[in-house]
């Protein structure tokens, strides 16, 4: 499913040895595989071809301009959640009507800018927001095309921080309320309220929650259309899983097999907003082991990457498979799983230099014996990795490299100390 593979005992990204990249560009380093992104995008595209789904790549999962350009060239549309993301997508010359704009807290500046350039859809999360968009659209002499985000009250069985489709979360409006909103905004010329949007959470490693939420959304659309509302589009959001620990995520084709029949032959335009399922396994974070320290049974591997580079373990307790970049012939893992424990391995915590006990990348892992100065690969780091990085402890953000076949290119330089203080004033 991705192009990070051990060849003769050395980790490669496509045709390039990862060690060579770390030696040349330094660590911590994000390395992405263009081929993997193309492959994941193509799988989703073909899985949902029967409903001719428009794929709006979720910019927040990995927002580097070169990654966005790669997706643009594949024909992707884009899902954004802020004015900053709007700027990124416009920066690479995407037609504004190929952008959908979600988010619970859109500011007036963001809405006005989006109206001005003419984005495709606003995915609206509350009545007050819709009222505000209507007012700003009227002022600007524009018509805002809107999909109302409903909250289908479905449990996606994922981390509570990334559960978004339950009634008690801040996202969307519940179905009864949605009917009221449609009624209330009927006949307003500045609003083209023509779609239903649903995004239940992430990652959703079972298909049933989508079936439930799409069934509810379609029932609502039928009811509205029978009453003459003219709903033309359904957006089923993102949230498809990725393989972090073994092979826990269904294939795009498996999601499609159950979801697509619910949407086919309804005359609706279908939108998807995948992020993680495209980028998670298209990127790794490479770190160097600075020091080793024993503590009872356990060894700490203190490395130069930290929670400031990859926050997911600290924030969500997420599992990322970690393995040496050059383990040699005898210790290449057969799968990326928490259950891997080869002979002679050592129990370790992989931690960073930040002054927080929550600063770890991996806990209680069995790794081959590691030398000082060795490189470690933290897998499945392409989504919600670099984009969540920070300068806490005045750490420079990592460099990012994109590999395509035999070629590697820096797509974001490592920050310098000058960059770090550039905006501050004495
Ligand atoms: C975050 C988000 C997505 C993408 O989720 P993934 O799990 O990365 O696929 C899609 N739509 C909305 C509205 C989101 O907030």
Short mmCIF file of C-alpha atoms and ligand atoms in Angstrom, two decimals:
data_model
loop_
_atom_site.label_atom_id
_atom_site.label_comp_id
_atom_site.label_asym_id
_atom_site.label_seq_id
_atom_site.Cartn_x
_atom_site.Cartn_y
_atom_site.Cartn_z
CA UNK A 1 0.00 0.00 0.00
CA UNK A 2 2.99 2.35 0.11
CA UNK A 3 6.46 2.79 -1.28
CA UNK A 4 8.50 2.70 1.92
CA UNK A 5 10.20 -0.68 1.77
CA UNK A 6 13.28 -2.44 3.07
CA UNK A 7 15.56 -3.49 0.23
CA UNK A 8 18.70 -5.43 1.22
CA UNK A 9 18.27 -4.39 4.82
CA UNK A 10 17.93 -0.66 4.12
CA UNK A 11 14.76 1.41 4.11
CA UNK A 12 13.96 2.98 0.75
CA UNK A 13 11.43 5.57 -0.27
CA UNK A 14 10.68 4.50 -3.83
CA UNK A 15 14.18 4.14 -5.37
CA UNK A 16 16.00 6.33 -2.85
CA UNK A 17 17.68 5.02 0.32
CA UNK A 18 16.31 6.95 3.27
CA UNK A 19 19.76 7.06 4.89
CA UNK A 20 21.08 9.10 1.95
CA UNK A 21 18.31 11.65 2.44
CA UNK A 22 18.93 11.92 6.18
CA UNK A 23 22.68 12.30 5.60
CA UNK A 24 22.15 14.99 3.02
CA UNK A 25 19.30 17.02 4.51
CA UNK A 26 19.71 16.33 8.21
CA UNK A 27 17.15 15.20 10.78
CA UNK A 28 14.41 15.45 11.88
CA UNK A 29 13.21 15.05 8.32
CA UNK A 30 9.86 14.35 6.73
CA UNK A 31 10.10 12.17 3.62
CA UNK A 32 7.09 11.76 1.32
CA UNK A 33 6.50 9.40 -1.59
CA UNK A 34 4.83 10.93 -4.64
CA UNK A 35 4.05 7.48 -6.05
CA UNK A 36 2.16 6.54 -2.90
CA UNK A 37 0.04 9.69 -3.06
CA UNK A 38 -0.78 8.99 -6.71
CA UNK A 39 -1.68 5.40 -5.91
CA UNK A 40 -3.92 6.28 -2.95
CA UNK A 41 -5.68 9.01 -4.89
CA UNK A 42 -6.25 6.69 -7.87
CA UNK A 43 -7.71 3.97 -5.64
CA UNK A 44 -10.31 6.34 -4.19
CA UNK A 45 -11.06 7.79 -7.60
CA UNK A 46 -11.71 4.41 -9.18
CA UNK A 47 -13.54 3.01 -6.13
CA UNK A 48 -16.13 5.78 -6.31
CA UNK A 49 -16.27 6.07 -10.11
CA UNK A 50 -19.81 4.74 -10.32
CA UNK A 51 -21.16 7.89 -8.65
CA UNK A 52 -18.49 10.01 -10.37
CA UNK A 53 -17.43 11.40 -7.00
CA UNK A 54 -15.59 14.69 -6.83
CA UNK A 55 -12.59 14.15 -4.59
CA UNK A 56 -11.77 17.17 -2.46
CA UNK A 57 -8.41 16.47 -0.85
CA UNK A 58 -8.44 17.62 2.78
CA UNK A 59 -5.67 20.23 2.82
CA UNK A 60 -5.29 20.16 6.60
CA UNK A 61 -3.93 16.61 6.60
CA UNK A 62 -0.74 17.65 4.76
CA UNK A 63 -0.64 21.13 3.29
CA UNK A 64 2.75 21.54 1.63
CA UNK A 65 2.39 23.40 -1.68
CA UNK A 66 4.24 20.68 -3.58
CA UNK A 67 1.92 17.99 -2.22
CA UNK A 68 -1.09 20.13 -3.16
CA UNK A 69 0.38 20.63 -6.64
CA UNK A 70 0.81 16.89 -7.04
CA UNK A 71 -2.86 16.39 -6.15
CA UNK A 72 -3.95 19.27 -8.39
CA UNK A 73 -2.17 17.56 -11.28
CA UNK A 74 -4.06 14.35 -10.53
CA UNK A 75 -7.30 16.31 -10.94
CA UNK A 76 -8.19 16.67 -7.27
CA UNK A 77 -10.46 19.34 -5.84
CA UNK A 78 -9.74 20.69 -2.34
CA UNK A 79 -11.37 20.82 1.09
CA UNK A 80 -10.20 23.73 3.25
CA UNK A 81 -10.90 24.86 6.82
CA UNK A 82 -9.35 28.34 6.96
CA UNK A 83 -8.32 31.44 5.05
CA UNK A 84 -4.73 30.21 5.24
CA UNK A 85 -5.66 27.01 3.46
CA UNK A 86 -7.61 29.04 0.89
CA UNK A 87 -4.43 31.01 0.22
CA UNK A 88 -2.43 27.80 -0.22
CA UNK A 89 -4.83 26.36 -2.77
CA UNK A 90 -5.14 29.63 -4.70
CA UNK A 91 -1.35 29.98 -4.59
CA UNK A 92 -1.01 26.91 -6.82
CA UNK A 93 -3.56 28.18 -9.31
CA UNK A 94 -6.54 25.96 -8.52
CA UNK A 95 -9.84 27.34 -9.84
CA UNK A 96 -11.76 28.64 -6.78
CA UNK A 97 -14.94 26.77 -7.72
CA UNK A 98 -13.00 23.55 -7.03
CA UNK A 99 -12.72 24.42 -3.34
CA UNK A 100 -15.11 23.51 -0.51
CA UNK A 101 -14.83 25.43 2.75
CA UNK A 102 -15.70 23.75 6.08
CA UNK A 103 -15.09 24.71 9.70
CA UNK A 104 -17.19 25.72 12.72
CA UNK A 105 -15.65 29.16 13.18
CA UNK A 106 -15.25 30.94 9.86
CA UNK A 107 -14.43 34.61 10.40
CA UNK A 108 -15.91 37.48 8.39
CA UNK A 109 -12.57 38.08 6.68
CA UNK A 110 -12.40 34.45 5.62
CA UNK A 111 -16.00 34.42 4.37
CA UNK A 112 -15.61 37.70 2.45
CA UNK A 113 -12.43 36.46 0.78
CA UNK A 114 -14.04 33.14 -0.15
CA UNK A 115 -17.07 34.96 -1.61
CA UNK A 116 -14.83 37.35 -3.50
CA UNK A 117 -12.84 34.63 -5.23
CA UNK A 118 -15.95 32.51 -5.78
CA UNK A 119 -15.33 29.23 -3.97
CA UNK A 120 -17.44 26.22 -4.85
CA UNK A 121 -19.20 25.47 -1.59
CA UNK A 122 -19.44 26.67 1.97
CA UNK A 123 -19.98 23.72 4.28
CA UNK A 124 -21.97 25.48 6.98
CA UNK A 125 -22.06 24.32 10.57
CA UNK A 126 -24.70 26.47 12.32
CA UNK A 127 -27.66 28.77 11.75
CA UNK A 128 -25.77 31.80 12.99
CA UNK A 129 -22.97 31.09 10.58
CA UNK A 130 -25.44 30.71 7.72
CA UNK A 131 -27.13 33.98 8.66
CA UNK A 132 -23.73 35.66 8.69
CA UNK A 133 -22.74 34.23 5.30
CA UNK A 134 -26.09 35.37 3.89
CA UNK A 135 -25.53 38.90 5.17
CA UNK A 136 -21.98 39.06 3.79
CA UNK A 137 -23.09 37.59 0.45
CA UNK A 138 -25.83 40.22 0.18
CA UNK A 139 -23.30 42.99 0.95
CA UNK A 140 -20.94 41.62 -1.68
CA UNK A 141 -23.66 41.10 -4.28
CA UNK A 142 -22.82 37.40 -4.45
CA UNK A 143 -24.68 34.14 -4.10
CA UNK A 144 -23.13 31.70 -1.62
CA UNK A 145 -23.54 28.07 -2.51
CA UNK A 146 -24.04 26.16 0.72
CA UNK A 147 -24.09 22.58 1.95
CA UNK A 148 -25.48 22.31 5.46
CA UNK A 149 -23.38 20.09 7.70
CA UNK A 150 -25.61 17.74 9.56
CA UNK A 151 -24.71 15.81 12.62
CA UNK A 152 -26.18 12.36 12.03
CA UNK A 153 -25.60 11.22 15.63
CA UNK A 154 -23.49 8.25 14.57
CA UNK A 155 -20.57 6.94 16.62
CA UNK A 156 -17.56 6.39 14.36
CA UNK A 157 -15.78 4.42 17.13
CA UNK A 158 -12.60 6.43 16.96
CA UNK A 159 -10.70 8.69 19.36
CA UNK A 160 -13.00 11.05 21.23
CA UNK A 161 -10.91 14.04 20.08
CA UNK A 162 -11.59 13.18 16.44
CA UNK A 163 -15.21 12.08 16.80
CA UNK A 164 -17.30 14.72 15.07
CA UNK A 165 -20.65 13.16 14.16
CA UNK A 166 -22.16 12.62 17.60
CA UNK A 167 -24.83 14.94 18.89
CA UNK A 168 -22.66 16.16 21.75
CA UNK A 169 -19.82 17.40 19.52
CA UNK A 170 -19.58 20.98 18.26
CA UNK A 171 -19.95 20.04 14.57
CA UNK A 172 -22.97 20.44 12.33
CA UNK A 173 -26.66 20.64 13.24
CA UNK A 174 -28.87 17.70 14.10
CA UNK A 175 -31.35 16.42 11.57
CA UNK A 176 -34.49 17.93 13.08
CA UNK A 177 -32.82 21.29 13.32
CA UNK A 178 -31.55 20.97 9.75
CA UNK A 179 -35.15 20.84 8.51
CA UNK A 180 -35.84 24.08 10.35
CA UNK A 181 -32.81 25.72 8.80
CA UNK A 182 -33.94 24.80 5.30
CA UNK A 183 -37.38 26.17 6.02
CA UNK A 184 -36.00 29.35 7.47
CA UNK A 185 -33.66 30.09 4.55
CA UNK A 186 -36.04 29.11 1.77
CA UNK A 187 -36.30 31.68 -0.97
CA UNK A 188 -33.29 33.75 0.10
CA UNK A 189 -31.64 34.78 -3.17
CA UNK A 190 -28.17 35.30 -1.70
CA UNK A 191 -28.02 31.67 -0.50
CA UNK A 192 -28.13 28.62 -2.74
CA UNK A 193 -28.76 26.01 -0.06
CA UNK A 194 -28.27 22.98 -2.27
CA UNK A 195 -26.29 20.32 -0.42
CA UNK A 196 -25.95 18.18 2.66
CA UNK A 197 -22.52 17.69 4.21
CA UNK A 198 -21.54 15.01 6.72
CA UNK A 199 -18.16 14.30 8.31
CA UNK A 200 -18.38 11.87 11.19
CA UNK A 201 -14.80 11.66 12.42
CA UNK A 202 -11.41 10.26 11.65
CA UNK A 203 -10.04 7.65 11.27
CA UNK A 204 -13.14 5.50 10.81
CA UNK A 205 -11.94 1.95 10.39
CA UNK A 206 -15.36 0.41 10.01
CA UNK A 207 -17.84 1.05 7.23
CA UNK A 208 -21.06 0.75 9.20
CA UNK A 209 -20.96 4.34 10.58
CA UNK A 210 -20.86 5.65 6.98
CA UNK A 211 -23.76 3.43 5.99
CA UNK A 212 -25.76 4.72 8.94
CA UNK A 213 -24.95 8.35 8.36
CA UNK A 214 -25.53 8.18 4.59
CA UNK A 215 -28.84 6.41 5.16
CA UNK A 216 -29.92 9.21 7.50
CA UNK A 217 -28.62 11.93 5.17
CA UNK A 218 -30.41 10.43 2.17
CA UNK A 219 -33.67 10.14 4.09
CA UNK A 220 -33.37 13.83 4.94
CA UNK A 221 -32.63 14.72 1.31
CA UNK A 222 -35.67 12.74 0.14
CA UNK A 223 -37.87 14.51 2.62
CA UNK A 224 -36.52 17.92 1.63
CA UNK A 225 -36.73 17.23 -2.09
CA UNK A 226 -40.28 15.95 -1.78
CA UNK A 227 -41.06 19.32 -0.26
CA UNK A 228 -39.46 21.01 -3.26
CA UNK A 229 -36.12 22.12 -1.85
CA UNK A 230 -33.94 20.96 -4.73
CA UNK A 231 -30.96 19.40 -2.96
CA UNK A 232 -28.38 18.61 -5.62
CA UNK A 233 -25.33 17.43 -3.72
CA UNK A 234 -24.19 15.20 -0.92
CA UNK A 235 -20.75 15.46 0.66
CA UNK A 236 -19.78 12.49 2.77
CA UNK A 237 -16.67 14.08 4.25
CA UNK A 238 -13.41 12.30 4.96
CA UNK A 239 -12.28 9.94 7.67
CA UNK A 240 -11.35 6.82 5.73
CA UNK A 241 -8.75 4.94 7.77
CA UNK A 242 -5.09 4.28 7.09
CA UNK A 243 -2.83 1.44 8.16
CA UNK A 244 -0.98 2.53 11.29
CA UNK A 245 -0.78 -0.73 13.22
CA UNK A 246 -0.91 -3.63 10.80
CA UNK A 247 -3.71 -3.56 8.25
CA UNK A 248 -6.64 -2.17 10.18
CA UNK A 249 -8.12 0.12 7.54
CA UNK A 250 -10.56 -1.08 4.87
CA UNK A 251 -9.59 -0.46 1.23
CA UNK A 252 -11.27 2.42 -0.60
CA UNK A 253 -13.05 -0.20 -2.69
CA UNK A 254 -14.52 -1.76 0.46
CA UNK A 255 -15.91 1.57 1.69
CA UNK A 256 -17.25 2.24 -1.80
CA UNK A 257 -18.91 -1.16 -2.10
CA UNK A 258 -21.21 -0.39 0.81
CA UNK A 259 -21.57 3.38 0.52
CA UNK A 260 -21.95 3.78 -3.24
CA UNK A 261 -25.23 1.83 -3.66
CA UNK A 262 -26.86 4.21 -1.18
CA UNK A 263 -25.93 7.19 -3.34
CA UNK A 264 -26.21 5.82 -6.87
CA UNK A 265 -29.13 6.79 -9.14
CA UNK A 266 -30.31 9.65 -6.96
CA UNK A 267 -29.19 12.37 -9.33
CA UNK A 268 -26.96 13.87 -6.64
CA UNK A 269 -23.47 15.22 -7.13
CA UNK A 270 -21.27 13.25 -4.70
CA UNK A 271 -18.30 14.82 -2.91
CA UNK A 272 -15.61 13.12 -0.79
CA UNK A 273 -13.02 14.80 1.44
CA UNK A 274 -10.25 12.28 2.04
CA UNK A 275 -7.05 13.40 3.75
CA UNK A 276 -5.43 10.75 5.89
CA UNK A 277 -6.23 7.87 3.54
CA UNK A 278 -4.16 9.63 0.87
CA UNK A 279 -1.27 11.07 2.87
CA UNK A 280 -0.78 9.14 6.14
CA UNK A 281 1.25 6.32 4.66
CA UNK A 282 2.81 8.56 2.04
CA UNK A 283 5.15 10.08 4.63
CA UNK A 284 7.63 9.12 7.33
CA UNK A 285 9.49 11.13 9.92
CA UNK A 286 13.21 10.33 10.19
CA UNK A 287 14.95 10.95 13.51
CA UNK A 288 18.47 10.41 14.78
CA UNK A 289 19.17 8.71 18.10
CA UNK A 290 21.20 11.16 20.19
CA UNK A 291 21.56 9.22 23.43
CA UNK A 292 20.49 5.96 25.02
CA UNK A 293 19.65 5.72 28.65
CA UNK A 294 18.71 2.64 30.66
CA UNK A 295 16.01 2.73 33.28
CA UNK A 296 15.32 -0.66 34.87
CA UNK A 297 14.09 -3.04 32.18
CA UNK A 298 13.62 -0.27 29.73
CA UNK A 299 15.84 1.80 27.53
CA UNK A 300 15.05 5.35 26.48
CA UNK A 301 16.08 6.27 22.96
CA UNK A 302 16.42 10.03 23.09
CA UNK A 303 16.22 11.36 19.57
CA UNK A 304 16.27 14.66 17.74
CA UNK A 305 12.59 14.50 16.74
CA UNK A 306 9.96 15.38 19.30
CA UNK A 307 6.30 16.05 19.95
CA UNK A 308 6.97 19.37 18.22
CA UNK A 309 7.54 17.41 15.00
CA UNK A 310 4.88 14.74 15.40
CA UNK A 311 2.20 15.48 17.98
CA UNK A 312 -0.14 12.56 17.38
CA UNK A 313 1.35 10.18 19.99
CA UNK A 314 1.16 12.87 22.69
CA UNK A 315 -2.20 14.28 21.63
CA UNK A 316 -4.15 11.14 20.85
CA UNK A 317 -1.95 8.33 22.16
CA UNK A 318 -1.61 7.31 18.52
CA UNK A 319 0.47 4.36 17.46
CA UNK A 320 3.19 4.96 14.89
CA UNK A 321 5.40 2.05 13.92
CA UNK A 322 9.07 2.86 14.54
CA UNK A 323 11.97 0.91 13.09
CA UNK A 324 15.65 1.59 12.30
CA UNK A 325 16.34 2.96 8.83
CA UNK A 326 19.22 0.48 8.46
CA UNK A 327 18.43 -2.59 10.55
CA UNK A 328 20.61 -4.92 8.43
CA UNK A 329 19.49 -8.19 6.92
CA UNK A 330 18.55 -9.98 10.12
CA UNK A 331 15.98 -7.63 11.55
CA UNK A 332 13.61 -6.43 8.87
CA UNK A 333 10.03 -6.48 10.14
CA UNK A 334 7.45 -8.54 8.30
CA UNK A 335 4.69 -6.04 9.12
CA UNK A 336 4.31 -2.67 10.80
CA UNK A 337 2.63 -3.72 13.96
CA UNK A 338 2.81 -3.32 17.72
CA UNK A 339 3.11 -7.12 17.92
CA UNK A 340 6.49 -7.34 16.20
CA UNK A 341 9.09 -8.68 18.64
CA UNK A 342 12.16 -10.21 17.01
CA UNK A 343 14.86 -12.21 18.83
CA UNK A 344 17.39 -10.07 20.65
CA UNK A 345 15.17 -6.99 20.70
CA UNK A 346 15.17 -4.44 23.48
CA UNK A 347 12.21 -2.77 25.20
CA UNK A 348 12.36 0.96 24.50
CA UNK A 349 10.57 4.28 24.69
CA UNK A 350 11.39 6.57 21.80
CA UNK A 351 11.36 10.11 23.18
CA UNK A 352 12.31 13.63 22.14
CA UNK A 353 14.34 16.38 23.82
CA UNK A 354 11.37 18.58 24.82
CA UNK A 355 10.86 19.36 28.52
CA UNK A 356 7.61 17.43 28.87
CA UNK A 357 6.99 13.87 30.00
CA UNK A 358 4.36 13.73 27.27
CA UNK A 359 7.10 14.14 24.69
CA UNK A 360 7.31 10.69 23.15
CA UNK A 361 6.99 9.17 19.72
CA UNK A 362 6.63 5.54 20.81
CA UNK A 363 6.25 3.71 24.12
CA UNK A 364 7.09 0.15 25.17
CA UNK A 365 8.35 -1.08 21.82
CA UNK A 366 10.60 -4.02 21.08
CA UNK A 367 13.29 -2.73 18.75
CA UNK A 368 16.56 -4.27 17.59
CA UNK A 369 19.51 -3.00 19.56
CA UNK A 370 20.19 0.58 18.41
CA UNK A 371 23.48 2.46 18.31
CA UNK A 372 23.96 6.10 19.13
CA UNK A 373 23.66 8.14 15.91
CA UNK A 374 21.43 5.61 14.14
CA UNK A 375 18.41 6.81 12.19
CA UNK A 376 14.89 5.73 13.09
CA UNK A 377 11.89 5.88 10.78
CA UNK A 378 8.54 6.82 12.28
CA UNK A 379 6.01 5.46 9.81
CA UNK A 380 2.55 6.65 8.74
CA UNK A 381 3.47 10.24 9.58
CA UNK A 382 2.35 11.92 6.35
CA UNK A 383 -1.05 13.05 7.63
CA UNK A 384 -1.43 15.36 10.64
CA UNK A 385 2.35 15.18 11.02
CA UNK A 386 4.33 18.17 9.85
CA UNK A 387 1.16 20.30 9.73
CA UNK A 388 0.76 20.00 13.51
CA UNK A 389 4.39 20.82 14.23
CA UNK A 390 5.35 23.77 16.41
CA UNK A 391 8.35 25.76 17.55
CA UNK A 392 7.84 24.95 21.23
CA UNK A 393 11.17 25.00 23.06
CA UNK A 394 12.29 27.23 20.14
CA UNK A 395 12.83 24.20 17.98
CA UNK A 396 13.15 24.68 14.24
CA UNK A 397 10.49 22.93 12.26
CA UNK A 398 11.77 19.96 10.24
CA UNK A 399 12.61 19.98 6.54
CA UNK A 400 10.34 18.13 4.12
CA UNK A 401 11.51 16.13 1.10
CA UNK A 402 9.40 14.68 -1.70
CA UNK A 403 10.67 11.58 -3.48
CA UNK A 404 9.49 10.62 -6.94
CA UNK A 405 11.17 7.51 -8.32
CA UNK A 406 14.91 8.20 -8.19
CA UNK A 407 14.49 11.91 -7.57
CA UNK A 408 14.29 13.71 -4.27
CA UNK A 409 13.52 17.37 -3.83
CA UNK A 410 13.35 19.60 -0.75
CA UNK A 411 9.80 20.94 -0.63
CA UNK A 412 10.27 22.86 2.61
CA UNK A 413 13.58 23.94 3.99
CA UNK A 414 14.40 23.40 7.60
CA UNK A 415 13.61 26.57 9.52
CA UNK A 416 16.58 28.66 10.55
CA UNK A 417 17.03 30.56 13.80
CA UNK A 418 16.60 33.72 11.73
CA UNK A 419 13.18 32.47 10.57
CA UNK A 420 12.32 31.77 14.17
CA UNK A 421 12.81 35.35 15.39
CA UNK A 422 11.92 37.16 12.15
CA UNK A 423 8.45 38.33 13.24
CA UNK A 424 9.42 39.44 16.73
CA UNK A 425 9.96 43.09 17.62
CA UNK A 426 12.01 44.66 20.38
C1 LIG B 1 -10.43 16.73 8.80
C2 LIG B 1 -11.56 16.70 7.86
C3 LIG B 1 -11.53 15.88 6.73
C4 LIG B 1 -10.41 14.90 6.45
O1 LIG B 1 -10.38 13.84 7.34
P1 LIG B 1 -9.38 12.60 7.06
O2 LIG B 1 -9.53 11.72 8.21
O3 LIG B 1 -8.01 13.17 6.98
O4 LIG B 1 -9.81 11.96 5.79
C5 LIG B 1 -12.58 15.95 5.84
N1 LIG B 1 -13.61 16.79 6.05
C6 LIG B 1 -13.68 17.61 7.12
C7 LIG B 1 -14.84 18.51 7.28
C8 LIG B 1 -12.66 17.58 8.07
O5 LIG B 1 -12.74 18.36 9.14
#
